[in-house]
Amino acid sequence: MAEEDIFTQRLEKIRNLKEKGINPYPTKFDITITAEKILKEIPVGKVCVAGRIMTIRNMGKAAFLTIKDSTAKIQIYIKKDIVGDDNFKIFELFDIGDFIGVEGEIFKTKTGETTIKVEKFQLLSKSLRALPEKWHGLKDIETRYRQRYLDLISNPEVVEVFKKRASAISAIRSYLNQTGFIEVETPMMQSIPGGAAAKPFITHHNALDIDLYLRIAPELYLKRLIVGGLDRVYELGRTFRNEGISIRHNPEFTILEVYQAYADYNDMMFLSKNIIHETAKSINAAKIIYKDKEIDLFGEWKQLSIEKAFTEVGIDFLDIFSEEKLKVLARKFEIENYEKIPARKIFDHLFDKLIKPKLIEPTFIIDWPKYLSPLAKSKPDNPDITERFELYIACEELANAFSELNDPVDQRMRFEEQVKEREKGDDEAEFFDDDYIKALEHGMPPAGGLGIGIDRLIILLTQQESIKDVILFPLLKPLS
């Protein structure tokens, strides 16, 4: 039957229900137990359960239905002799997709299936549109992302992914709270975006008549709190970057940022490892499979300097400090449009092409060049290298951290260099944030900072293919 015909037919059923004095959208139904608990405990006595009708098997004077709540599916049995003729006629106006509340006792069918023998029932919501034809497995990727509600109804494994996501985030918060960190909230609309190399979204505040930016990172505000005396802070929330969409990128995503006074990037390595361990334990994901290779997250975590990483692929590390030599390397390794992109981007492309595919086991890539790390503290023995790491697992970056630069004079000079890069056309370079400099001038203790991409972590731990599979409502191109 065509979708329009189904819609029209169900509107007619609503009219019939109302004529019989039935409200197709009542306010409330008192539930006494979930489907999952019934299946586990087989309770004695009457139960009240509610859920969406997933199947109807009508046998004339009786019918078997499968209903689904948020915990499980369960079979119910409606018989004319029990509910009465008038009520059975009302039931015949029900469809797959409707929500129903039932009261009755539990029994076992001849095949041993736990079933509710319905004594009373109530329509809780009339569905006007049919569920996907194959309700047991909606497969169309585009429909799944655009109509996530149908995906959740049709694919129980998708529900499980998002339950695991919730458990993982809860575990992160629990671990940080137990280790003395406090959760804070910083502005999502900022007058000066900072804390990452990214292009921001711009919005406008009418009352103040000023442009504002959706944050690209909460970093600079969190470090202001370190200045203010909050020694251990974290924020877990949304961040926005005006970038392309891919299987690993969504313009709106979730990030965890953690800052700890009197710590450095070695402490952040320890912290990031513990956070991922706690998250993995919370959803039983100690081992994952990547391209037929098992990765034990509780096994060895390696450290590799970025200098050694480039040396291992035949590149002189000093060459990456020269824009001219970077362009030679870009031409050699066929980096597209290398003449039109800044040195930082050329470096990123070379790293992604030559080094990242080798980083399967958990690996900290440490000691990054200063020109790539404008907010990180330089190493005492080499001012051109910073105390920074990126964590890679299964060839994907999961975390970025460093010993925080707390020298206001050095930070001012780095911001000035970033302004020059922006003037040369790098629209992802850091903005100059004078108020942040002023905060540092009041004194910030030594500190370590850590950022973890939550969506990528969930992709890894739940073994999904795309960031769209772990974000309930990913950004999609509008249908024309």
Tab-separated table of C-alpha atoms in Angstrom:
chain	number	residue	atom	x	y	z
A	1	MET	CA	0.000	0.000	0.000
A	2	ALA	CA	1.292	3.479	-0.890
A	3	GLU	CA	2.447	5.692	1.974
A	4	GLU	CA	-0.254	8.284	1.262
A	5	ASP	CA	-2.942	5.586	1.373
A	6	ILE	CA	-1.680	4.281	4.705
A	7	PHE	CA	-1.697	7.812	6.110
A	8	THR	CA	-5.281	8.380	4.927
A	9	GLN	CA	-6.434	5.017	6.240
A	10	ARG	CA	-4.985	5.660	9.676
A	11	LEU	CA	-6.542	9.119	9.858
A	12	GLU	CA	-9.864	7.391	9.259
A	13	LYS	CA	-9.115	4.981	12.116
A	14	ILE	CA	-8.463	7.941	14.406
A	15	ARG	CA	-11.871	9.332	13.430
A	16	ASN	CA	-13.482	5.960	14.233
A	17	LEU	CA	-11.709	5.762	17.575
A	18	LYS	CA	-12.895	9.211	18.564
A	19	GLU	CA	-16.463	8.276	17.609
A	20	LYS	CA	-16.165	5.373	20.050
A	21	GLY	CA	-15.014	7.778	22.769
A	22	ILE	CA	-11.372	6.707	22.594
A	23	ASN	CA	-8.656	9.380	22.907
A	24	PRO	CA	-5.871	8.284	20.510
A	25	TYR	CA	-3.323	10.389	22.418
A	26	PRO	CA	-4.022	10.067	26.174
A	27	THR	CA	-1.843	11.719	28.781
A	28	LYS	CA	-0.463	8.918	30.929
A	29	PHE	CA	-0.173	5.190	31.576
A	30	ASP	CA	1.127	3.681	34.820
A	31	ILE	CA	3.808	1.071	34.122
A	32	THR	CA	4.692	-1.417	36.858
A	33	ILE	CA	7.510	-3.339	35.149
A	34	THR	CA	9.684	-3.378	32.017
A	35	ALA	CA	9.664	-6.035	29.327
A	36	GLU	CA	13.246	-6.990	30.149
A	37	LYS	CA	12.418	-7.567	33.813
A	38	ILE	CA	9.419	-9.743	32.910
A	39	LEU	CA	11.571	-11.922	30.679
A	40	LYS	CA	14.216	-12.298	33.373
A	41	GLU	CA	12.009	-12.746	36.439
A	42	ILE	CA	8.683	-14.184	35.112
A	43	PRO	CA	6.675	-12.420	37.856
A	44	VAL	CA	3.474	-13.782	39.349
A	45	GLY	CA	0.337	-11.628	39.360
A	46	LYS	CA	-0.769	-8.750	37.193
A	47	VAL	CA	1.692	-6.539	35.357
A	48	CYS	CA	1.274	-3.258	33.483
A	49	VAL	CA	3.553	-2.781	30.471
A	50	ALA	CA	3.633	-0.340	27.591
A	51	GLY	CA	5.434	-0.225	24.275
A	52	ARG	CA	5.306	0.106	20.516
A	53	ILE	CA	3.504	-2.600	18.532
A	54	MET	CA	6.082	-4.288	16.279
A	55	THR	CA	4.065	-7.250	14.948
A	56	ILE	CA	0.427	-8.329	14.869
A	57	ARG	CA	-0.650	-11.906	14.223
A	58	ASN	CA	-4.449	-11.819	14.025
A	59	MET	CA	-6.296	-15.130	14.283
A	60	GLY	CA	-9.886	-13.928	14.132
A	61	LYS	CA	-11.049	-14.035	17.753
A	62	ALA	CA	-7.559	-13.631	19.206
A	63	ALA	CA	-4.231	-12.080	18.298
A	64	PHE	CA	-0.590	-12.326	19.275
A	65	LEU	CA	1.343	-9.058	19.258
A	66	THR	CA	4.973	-8.193	19.887
A	67	ILE	CA	5.473	-4.922	21.711
A	68	LYS	CA	8.778	-3.192	22.360
A	69	ASP	CA	9.733	-0.856	25.170
A	70	SER	CA	13.178	0.684	25.761
A	71	THR	CA	14.463	-2.534	27.344
A	72	ALA	CA	13.224	-5.473	25.249
A	73	LYS	CA	10.458	-6.978	23.149
A	74	ILE	CA	7.717	-9.126	24.669
A	75	GLN	CA	4.746	-11.028	23.298
A	76	ILE	CA	1.198	-10.197	24.346
A	77	TYR	CA	-2.004	-12.172	23.758
A	78	ILE	CA	-5.357	-10.452	23.238
A	79	LYS	CA	-8.464	-12.667	23.159
A	80	LYS	CA	-12.015	-11.520	22.436
A	81	ASP	CA	-13.482	-13.727	25.213
A	82	ILE	CA	-11.254	-12.009	27.771
A	83	VAL	CA	-11.369	-8.334	26.741
A	84	GLY	CA	-14.949	-8.390	25.415
A	85	ASP	CA	-16.460	-7.832	21.970
A	86	ASP	CA	-16.517	-4.044	22.079
A	87	ASN	CA	-12.927	-3.770	23.219
A	88	PHE	CA	-11.800	-6.305	20.629
A	89	LYS	CA	-13.402	-4.154	17.925
A	90	ILE	CA	-11.379	-1.211	19.242
A	91	PHE	CA	-8.221	-3.341	19.121
A	92	GLU	CA	-8.897	-4.057	15.437
A	93	LEU	CA	-8.273	-0.361	14.774
A	94	PHE	CA	-4.705	-0.710	16.071
A	95	ASP	CA	-1.714	-0.914	13.708
A	96	ILE	CA	1.956	-1.782	13.778
A	97	GLY	CA	3.746	1.304	15.095
A	98	ASP	CA	1.029	2.279	17.594
A	99	PHE	CA	1.864	2.517	21.289
A	100	ILE	CA	-0.238	0.342	23.590
A	101	GLY	CA	-0.470	-0.127	27.334
A	102	VAL	CA	-1.625	-3.491	28.663
A	103	GLU	CA	-2.499	-5.113	31.973
A	104	GLY	CA	-2.530	-8.865	32.464
A	105	GLU	CA	-0.852	-11.978	33.844
A	106	ILE	CA	2.202	-13.830	32.559
A	107	PHE	CA	1.945	-17.276	31.023
A	108	LYS	CA	4.004	-19.520	28.786
A	109	THR	CA	2.789	-20.528	25.330
A	110	LYS	CA	3.045	-24.102	24.057
A	111	THR	CA	6.371	-23.141	22.479
A	112	GLY	CA	7.618	-21.837	25.816
A	113	GLU	CA	7.485	-18.118	24.991
A	114	THR	CA	6.842	-15.756	27.883
A	115	THR	CA	3.614	-13.905	27.079
A	116	ILE	CA	1.232	-11.454	28.731
A	117	LYS	CA	-2.423	-12.530	28.684
A	118	VAL	CA	-4.133	-9.160	28.282
A	119	GLU	CA	-7.116	-8.331	30.476
A	120	LYS	CA	-7.152	-4.588	29.794
A	121	PHE	CA	-5.470	-2.470	27.156
A	122	GLN	CA	-5.277	1.175	26.155
A	123	LEU	CA	-4.155	2.959	23.008
A	124	LEU	CA	-1.396	5.376	24.037
A	125	SER	CA	-0.438	6.889	20.679
A	126	LYS	CA	-1.747	6.298	17.169
A	127	SER	CA	0.945	6.063	14.494
A	128	LEU	CA	-0.020	7.718	11.201
A	129	ARG	CA	2.944	6.484	9.215
A	130	ALA	CA	4.052	2.888	8.734
A	131	LEU	CA	7.385	1.681	10.029
A	132	PRO	CA	9.984	0.749	7.400
A	133	GLU	CA	8.750	-2.207	5.379
A	134	LYS	CA	11.462	-4.414	6.871
A	135	TRP	CA	11.135	-3.089	10.393
A	136	HIS	CA	13.601	-5.699	11.641
A	137	GLY	CA	16.514	-4.142	9.795
A	138	LEU	CA	16.433	-0.658	8.264
A	139	LYS	CA	19.502	-0.725	6.019
A	140	ASP	CA	19.428	2.454	3.938
A	141	ILE	CA	22.300	4.542	5.328
A	142	GLU	CA	20.840	7.891	4.288
A	143	THR	CA	17.476	7.135	5.922
A	144	ARG	CA	19.171	5.845	9.049
A	145	TYR	CA	21.024	9.129	9.601
A	146	ARG	CA	18.224	11.469	8.490
A	147	GLN	CA	15.500	9.669	10.425
A	148	ARG	CA	17.416	8.376	13.412
A	149	TYR	CA	14.166	7.558	15.201
A	150	LEU	CA	13.433	4.891	12.552
A	151	ASP	CA	16.993	3.601	12.894
A	152	LEU	CA	16.546	3.215	16.658
A	153	ILE	CA	13.179	1.488	16.232
A	154	SER	CA	14.467	-0.893	13.579
A	155	ASN	CA	18.026	-1.720	14.598
A	156	PRO	CA	18.580	-2.783	18.224
A	157	GLU	CA	22.356	-2.807	17.705
A	158	VAL	CA	22.200	0.950	17.082
A	159	VAL	CA	20.418	1.475	20.399
A	160	GLU	CA	23.184	-0.523	22.036
A	161	VAL	CA	25.868	1.771	20.572
A	162	PHE	CA	24.245	4.843	22.068
A	163	LYS	CA	23.693	3.135	25.412
A	164	LYS	CA	27.409	2.329	25.431
A	165	ARG	CA	28.198	5.927	24.555
A	166	ALA	CA	26.184	7.101	27.552
A	167	SER	CA	27.917	4.568	29.832
A	168	ALA	CA	31.344	5.606	28.539
A	169	ILE	CA	30.727	9.307	29.148
A	170	SER	CA	29.385	8.525	32.617
A	171	ALA	CA	32.546	6.521	33.357
A	172	ILE	CA	34.773	9.420	32.265
A	173	ARG	CA	32.963	11.854	34.518
A	174	SER	CA	33.002	9.412	37.423
A	175	TYR	CA	36.750	8.804	37.123
A	176	LEU	CA	37.620	12.501	36.910
A	177	ASN	CA	35.294	13.441	39.780
A	178	GLN	CA	36.810	10.715	41.964
A	179	THR	CA	40.354	11.944	41.242
A	180	GLY	CA	39.705	15.492	42.360
A	181	PHE	CA	38.711	17.228	39.131
A	182	ILE	CA	35.664	19.456	38.992
A	183	GLU	CA	33.444	19.817	35.948
A	184	VAL	CA	32.922	23.372	34.718
A	185	GLU	CA	31.154	25.127	31.859
A	186	THR	CA	32.801	27.772	29.696
A	187	PRO	CA	31.312	29.956	26.940
A	188	MET	CA	30.244	28.341	23.690
A	189	MET	CA	29.944	31.781	22.098
A	190	GLN	CA	33.226	33.647	22.232
A	191	SER	CA	34.378	37.067	21.063
A	192	ILE	CA	37.791	35.606	20.172
A	193	PRO	CA	37.987	31.914	19.265
A	194	GLY	CA	41.114	30.093	20.368
A	195	GLY	CA	42.668	26.911	21.644
A	196	ALA	CA	42.951	25.067	18.332
A	197	ALA	CA	43.956	25.401	14.701
A	198	ALA	CA	40.495	25.532	13.152
A	199	LYS	CA	38.088	27.786	11.277
A	200	PRO	CA	35.179	28.957	13.462
A	201	PHE	CA	31.500	29.460	12.757
A	202	ILE	CA	30.433	33.100	13.016
A	203	THR	CA	27.159	34.288	14.515
A	204	HIS	CA	25.805	37.712	15.465
A	205	HIS	CA	24.433	39.042	18.739
A	206	ASN	CA	21.731	41.585	17.921
A	207	ALA	CA	21.493	43.381	21.277
A	208	LEU	CA	25.239	44.074	21.456
A	209	ASP	CA	25.554	44.314	17.657
A	210	ILE	CA	28.734	42.226	17.661
A	211	ASP	CA	29.908	39.126	15.855
A	212	LEU	CA	30.601	36.108	18.018
A	213	TYR	CA	32.195	32.759	17.267
A	214	LEU	CA	31.052	29.280	18.239
A	215	ARG	CA	33.939	27.866	20.207
A	216	ILE	CA	36.544	25.742	18.475
A	217	ALA	CA	37.897	24.649	21.874
A	218	PRO	CA	37.295	25.496	25.541
A	219	GLU	CA	41.056	25.569	26.247
A	220	LEU	CA	41.816	29.223	26.890
A	221	TYR	CA	38.871	29.657	29.263
A	222	LEU	CA	39.766	26.533	31.204
A	223	LYS	CA	43.322	27.788	31.644
A	224	ARG	CA	41.937	31.086	32.938
A	225	LEU	CA	40.391	28.949	35.688
A	226	ILE	CA	43.805	27.489	36.489
A	227	VAL	CA	45.020	31.084	36.868
A	228	GLY	CA	42.060	31.676	39.195
A	229	GLY	CA	43.089	28.854	41.525
A	230	LEU	CA	40.959	25.929	40.347
A	231	ASP	CA	43.773	23.403	40.141
A	232	ARG	CA	41.911	20.508	38.472
A	233	VAL	CA	39.154	21.290	35.995
A	234	TYR	CA	37.510	19.596	33.048
A	235	GLU	CA	34.768	20.241	30.532
A	236	LEU	CA	32.976	17.638	28.483
A	237	GLY	CA	30.770	19.165	25.824
A	238	ARG	CA	30.122	20.352	22.317
A	239	THR	CA	32.671	22.137	20.142
A	240	PHE	CA	32.215	23.543	16.639
A	241	ARG	CA	34.628	23.746	13.704
A	242	ASN	CA	33.738	25.015	10.253
A	243	GLU	CA	35.353	22.170	8.378
A	244	GLY	CA	34.466	19.435	5.936
A	245	ILE	CA	32.410	16.354	6.747
A	246	SER	CA	33.966	12.883	6.583
A	247	ILE	CA	33.793	9.549	8.377
A	248	ARG	CA	35.947	11.119	11.118
A	249	HIS	CA	34.726	14.731	11.063
A	250	ASN	CA	31.432	16.371	11.971
A	251	PRO	CA	31.302	20.178	12.343
A	252	GLU	CA	29.643	19.743	15.746
A	253	PHE	CA	31.373	17.227	17.972
A	254	THR	CA	32.064	16.328	21.606
A	255	ILE	CA	35.398	16.914	23.281
A	256	LEU	CA	36.822	16.368	26.747
A	257	GLU	CA	39.409	18.882	27.926
A	258	VAL	CA	41.210	18.443	31.243
A	259	TYR	CA	43.685	20.789	32.957
A	260	GLN	CA	45.787	20.029	36.020
A	261	ALA	CA	48.013	22.500	37.856
A	262	TYR	CA	51.561	21.444	38.795
A	263	ALA	CA	51.529	18.726	36.127
A	264	ASP	CA	53.171	18.251	32.719
A	265	TYR	CA	52.626	16.236	29.564
A	266	ASN	CA	53.970	13.072	31.206
A	267	ASP	CA	51.163	13.315	33.760
A	268	MET	CA	48.724	13.806	30.882
A	269	MET	CA	49.949	10.563	29.283
A	270	PHE	CA	49.158	8.766	32.527
A	271	LEU	CA	45.780	10.496	32.776
A	272	SER	CA	44.749	9.800	29.176
A	273	LYS	CA	45.642	6.129	29.528
A	274	ASN	CA	43.585	5.833	32.722
A	275	ILE	CA	40.594	7.629	31.197
A	276	ILE	CA	40.573	5.295	28.195
A	277	HIS	CA	41.009	2.255	30.429
A	278	GLU	CA	38.074	3.293	32.615
A	279	THR	CA	35.957	3.977	29.539
A	280	ALA	CA	36.817	0.633	27.953
A	281	LYS	CA	36.019	-1.259	31.167
A	282	SER	CA	32.646	0.451	31.443
A	283	ILE	CA	31.477	-1.077	28.153
A	284	ASN	CA	33.563	-4.281	28.109
A	285	ALA	CA	35.818	-3.134	25.277
A	286	ALA	CA	39.272	-4.084	26.551
A	287	LYS	CA	40.208	-5.549	23.172
A	288	ILE	CA	39.237	-4.261	19.749
A	289	ILE	CA	39.769	-5.491	16.211
A	290	TYR	CA	41.328	-3.244	13.558
A	291	LYS	CA	41.796	-4.693	10.068
A	292	ASP	CA	41.853	-8.251	11.448
A	293	LYS	CA	44.418	-7.260	14.090
A	294	GLU	CA	43.560	-7.477	17.779
A	295	ILE	CA	44.515	-4.431	19.842
A	296	ASP	CA	44.734	-4.919	23.599
A	297	LEU	CA	44.007	-1.547	25.185
A	298	PHE	CA	45.413	-2.864	28.455
A	299	GLY	CA	48.642	-3.983	26.822
A	300	GLU	CA	51.740	-1.936	26.015
A	301	TRP	CA	51.359	1.752	25.123
A	302	LYS	CA	54.342	2.978	23.126
A	303	GLN	CA	56.130	6.317	22.996
A	304	LEU	CA	57.685	7.568	19.760
A	305	SER	CA	59.216	10.987	19.182
A	306	ILE	CA	58.020	12.761	16.092
A	307	GLU	CA	61.641	13.159	15.046
A	308	LYS	CA	62.159	9.388	15.090
A	309	ALA	CA	58.814	8.848	13.336
A	310	PHE	CA	59.922	10.985	10.372
A	311	THR	CA	63.411	9.502	10.377
A	312	GLU	CA	61.894	6.006	10.106
A	313	VAL	CA	60.137	7.003	6.864
A	314	GLY	CA	63.311	8.505	5.388
A	315	ILE	CA	62.755	12.218	6.078
A	316	ASP	CA	65.380	14.444	7.682
A	317	PHE	CA	63.627	15.962	10.695
A	318	LEU	CA	65.265	19.346	10.121
A	319	ASP	CA	63.499	19.548	6.736
A	320	ILE	CA	60.119	19.942	8.402
A	321	PHE	CA	61.245	23.280	9.903
A	322	SER	CA	61.795	24.781	6.454
A	323	GLU	CA	58.784	25.864	4.382
A	324	GLU	CA	60.842	25.517	1.217
A	325	LYS	CA	61.957	21.973	2.057
A	326	LEU	CA	58.431	21.058	3.129
A	327	LYS	CA	57.222	22.010	-0.343
A	328	VAL	CA	59.913	19.828	-1.885
A	329	LEU	CA	58.674	16.931	0.258
A	330	ALA	CA	55.078	17.743	-0.660
A	331	ARG	CA	55.914	17.540	-4.340
A	332	LYS	CA	57.828	14.282	-3.806
A	333	PHE	CA	54.938	12.647	-1.949
A	334	GLU	CA	52.246	14.092	-4.229
A	335	ILE	CA	50.451	16.325	-1.738
A	336	GLU	CA	47.641	18.100	-3.599
A	337	ASN	CA	47.666	21.921	-3.842
A	338	TYR	CA	50.787	22.085	-1.687
A	339	GLU	CA	51.791	25.451	-3.174
A	340	LYS	CA	48.559	27.043	-1.894
A	341	ILE	CA	48.517	25.718	1.659
A	342	PRO	CA	50.548	26.808	4.723
A	343	ALA	CA	53.542	24.866	6.041
A	344	ARG	CA	51.437	23.536	8.924
A	345	LYS	CA	48.999	21.925	6.499
A	346	ILE	CA	51.819	20.402	4.436
A	347	PHE	CA	53.191	18.871	7.623
A	348	ASP	CA	49.741	17.463	8.479
A	349	HIS	CA	49.386	15.871	5.040
A	350	LEU	CA	52.860	14.309	5.225
A	351	PHE	CA	52.173	12.957	8.716
A	352	ASP	CA	48.785	11.559	7.700
A	353	LYS	CA	50.198	9.914	4.588
A	354	LEU	CA	53.499	8.523	5.871
A	355	ILE	CA	53.249	8.030	9.630
A	356	LYS	CA	49.644	7.714	10.780
A	357	PRO	CA	48.944	4.434	8.882
A	358	LYS	CA	51.679	2.756	10.964
A	359	LEU	CA	50.186	3.745	14.349
A	360	ILE	CA	47.986	0.739	15.079
A	361	GLU	CA	48.932	-0.094	18.679
A	362	PRO	CA	48.352	2.669	21.270
A	363	THR	CA	51.197	5.123	20.628
A	364	PHE	CA	52.093	8.515	22.073
A	365	ILE	CA	53.769	10.635	19.386
A	366	ILE	CA	55.776	13.056	21.512
A	367	ASP	CA	57.840	16.271	21.262
A	368	TRP	CA	56.286	18.315	18.463
A	369	PRO	CA	57.816	21.364	16.726
A	370	LYS	CA	56.999	24.709	18.328
A	371	TYR	CA	55.594	26.230	15.123
A	372	LEU	CA	52.875	23.553	15.235
A	373	SER	CA	52.178	24.040	18.948
A	374	PRO	CA	51.590	27.726	19.793
A	375	LEU	CA	50.140	26.983	23.246
A	376	ALA	CA	52.643	24.338	24.401
A	377	LYS	CA	55.735	24.834	26.565
A	378	SER	CA	59.127	24.342	24.892
A	379	LYS	CA	61.488	21.639	26.102
A	380	PRO	CA	64.208	23.023	28.377
A	381	ASP	CA	67.010	21.696	26.147
A	382	ASN	CA	65.488	22.691	22.786
A	383	PRO	CA	63.291	25.805	22.376
A	384	ASP	CA	62.115	24.675	18.915
A	385	ILE	CA	60.494	21.491	20.315
A	386	THR	CA	57.542	21.421	22.715
A	387	GLU	CA	56.403	19.059	25.445
A	388	ARG	CA	53.412	17.850	23.490
A	389	PHE	CA	51.961	14.498	22.490
A	390	GLU	CA	49.215	13.125	20.315
A	391	LEU	CA	47.777	9.696	21.086
A	392	TYR	CA	47.030	7.342	18.203
A	393	ILE	CA	45.162	4.029	18.318
A	394	ALA	CA	44.092	2.077	15.222
A	395	CYS	CA	45.650	4.794	13.032
A	396	GLU	CA	43.418	7.536	14.441
A	397	GLU	CA	44.262	10.507	16.639
A	398	LEU	CA	42.334	10.265	19.907
A	399	ALA	CA	44.052	12.785	22.167
A	400	ASN	CA	46.259	15.871	22.128
A	401	ALA	CA	48.070	17.182	25.181
A	402	PHE	CA	50.960	19.290	26.341
A	403	SER	CA	52.735	21.006	29.154
A	404	GLU	CA	50.930	24.328	29.040
A	405	LEU	CA	52.850	27.459	28.104
A	406	ASN	CA	52.534	29.793	31.088
A	407	ASP	CA	55.142	32.408	30.147
A	408	PRO	CA	53.099	35.459	29.057
A	409	VAL	CA	56.012	37.043	27.129
A	410	ASP	CA	56.606	33.856	25.120
A	411	GLN	CA	52.851	33.387	24.580
A	412	ARG	CA	52.516	36.956	23.282
A	413	MET	CA	55.292	36.349	20.748
A	414	ARG	CA	53.677	33.086	19.635
A	415	PHE	CA	50.313	34.809	19.147
A	416	GLU	CA	52.059	37.486	17.078
A	417	GLU	CA	53.550	34.767	14.885
A	418	GLN	CA	50.091	33.283	14.467
A	419	VAL	CA	48.740	36.681	13.387
A	420	LYS	CA	51.408	36.764	10.657
A	421	GLU	CA	50.351	33.290	9.511
A	422	ARG	CA	46.720	34.448	9.381
A	423	GLU	CA	47.748	37.491	7.307
A	424	LYS	CA	49.536	35.113	4.910
A	425	GLY	CA	46.258	33.250	4.381
A	426	ASP	CA	46.119	30.570	7.096
A	427	ASP	CA	42.530	31.082	8.283
A	428	GLU	CA	42.954	28.352	10.917
A	429	ALA	CA	45.825	30.078	12.747
A	430	GLU	CA	45.302	31.178	16.358
A	431	PHE	CA	43.721	34.564	17.003
A	432	PHE	CA	45.534	37.019	19.273
A	433	ASP	CA	43.730	36.922	22.616
A	434	ASP	CA	44.927	39.886	24.657
A	435	ASP	CA	42.711	39.051	27.653
A	436	TYR	CA	44.241	35.578	27.851
A	437	ILE	CA	47.720	37.150	27.866
A	438	LYS	CA	46.558	39.426	30.674
A	439	ALA	CA	45.417	36.350	32.615
A	440	LEU	CA	48.865	34.760	32.197
A	441	GLU	CA	50.481	37.984	33.335
A	442	HIS	CA	48.741	37.499	36.668
A	443	GLY	CA	50.568	34.185	36.954
A	444	MET	CA	49.565	30.648	35.986
A	445	PRO	CA	51.197	27.692	37.740
A	446	PRO	CA	52.840	24.972	35.648
A	447	ALA	CA	50.064	22.817	34.243
A	448	GLY	CA	49.284	19.947	31.938
A	449	GLY	CA	46.346	19.973	29.556
A	450	LEU	CA	44.637	17.131	27.699
A	451	GLY	CA	41.977	16.959	25.004
A	452	ILE	CA	40.229	13.726	23.973
A	453	GLY	CA	37.840	13.445	21.031
A	454	ILE	CA	34.883	11.630	22.565
A	455	ASP	CA	33.211	10.706	19.272
A	456	ARG	CA	36.394	9.106	17.935
A	457	LEU	CA	36.884	7.257	21.195
A	458	ILE	CA	33.353	5.846	20.958
A	459	ILE	CA	33.956	4.864	17.306
A	460	LEU	CA	37.002	2.916	18.450
A	461	LEU	CA	35.414	1.217	21.459
A	462	THR	CA	32.159	0.280	19.710
A	463	GLN	CA	33.901	-0.697	16.464
A	464	GLN	CA	31.875	1.602	14.216
A	465	GLU	CA	32.776	2.790	10.724
A	466	SER	CA	31.855	6.466	10.844
A	467	ILE	CA	31.389	9.350	13.243
A	468	LYS	CA	27.781	9.456	11.995
A	469	ASP	CA	27.277	6.079	13.681
A	470	VAL	CA	28.040	7.494	17.139
A	471	ILE	CA	26.320	10.904	16.867
A	472	LEU	CA	22.559	10.665	17.164
A	473	PHE	CA	21.866	13.511	14.740
A	474	PRO	CA	24.901	14.137	12.491
A	475	LEU	CA	24.949	17.138	10.172
A	476	LEU	CA	23.770	16.210	6.676
A	477	LYS	CA	23.357	18.099	3.454
A	478	PRO	CA	19.708	19.235	3.196
A	479	LEU	CA	17.518	17.359	0.767
A	480	SER	CA	16.818	19.552	-2.267
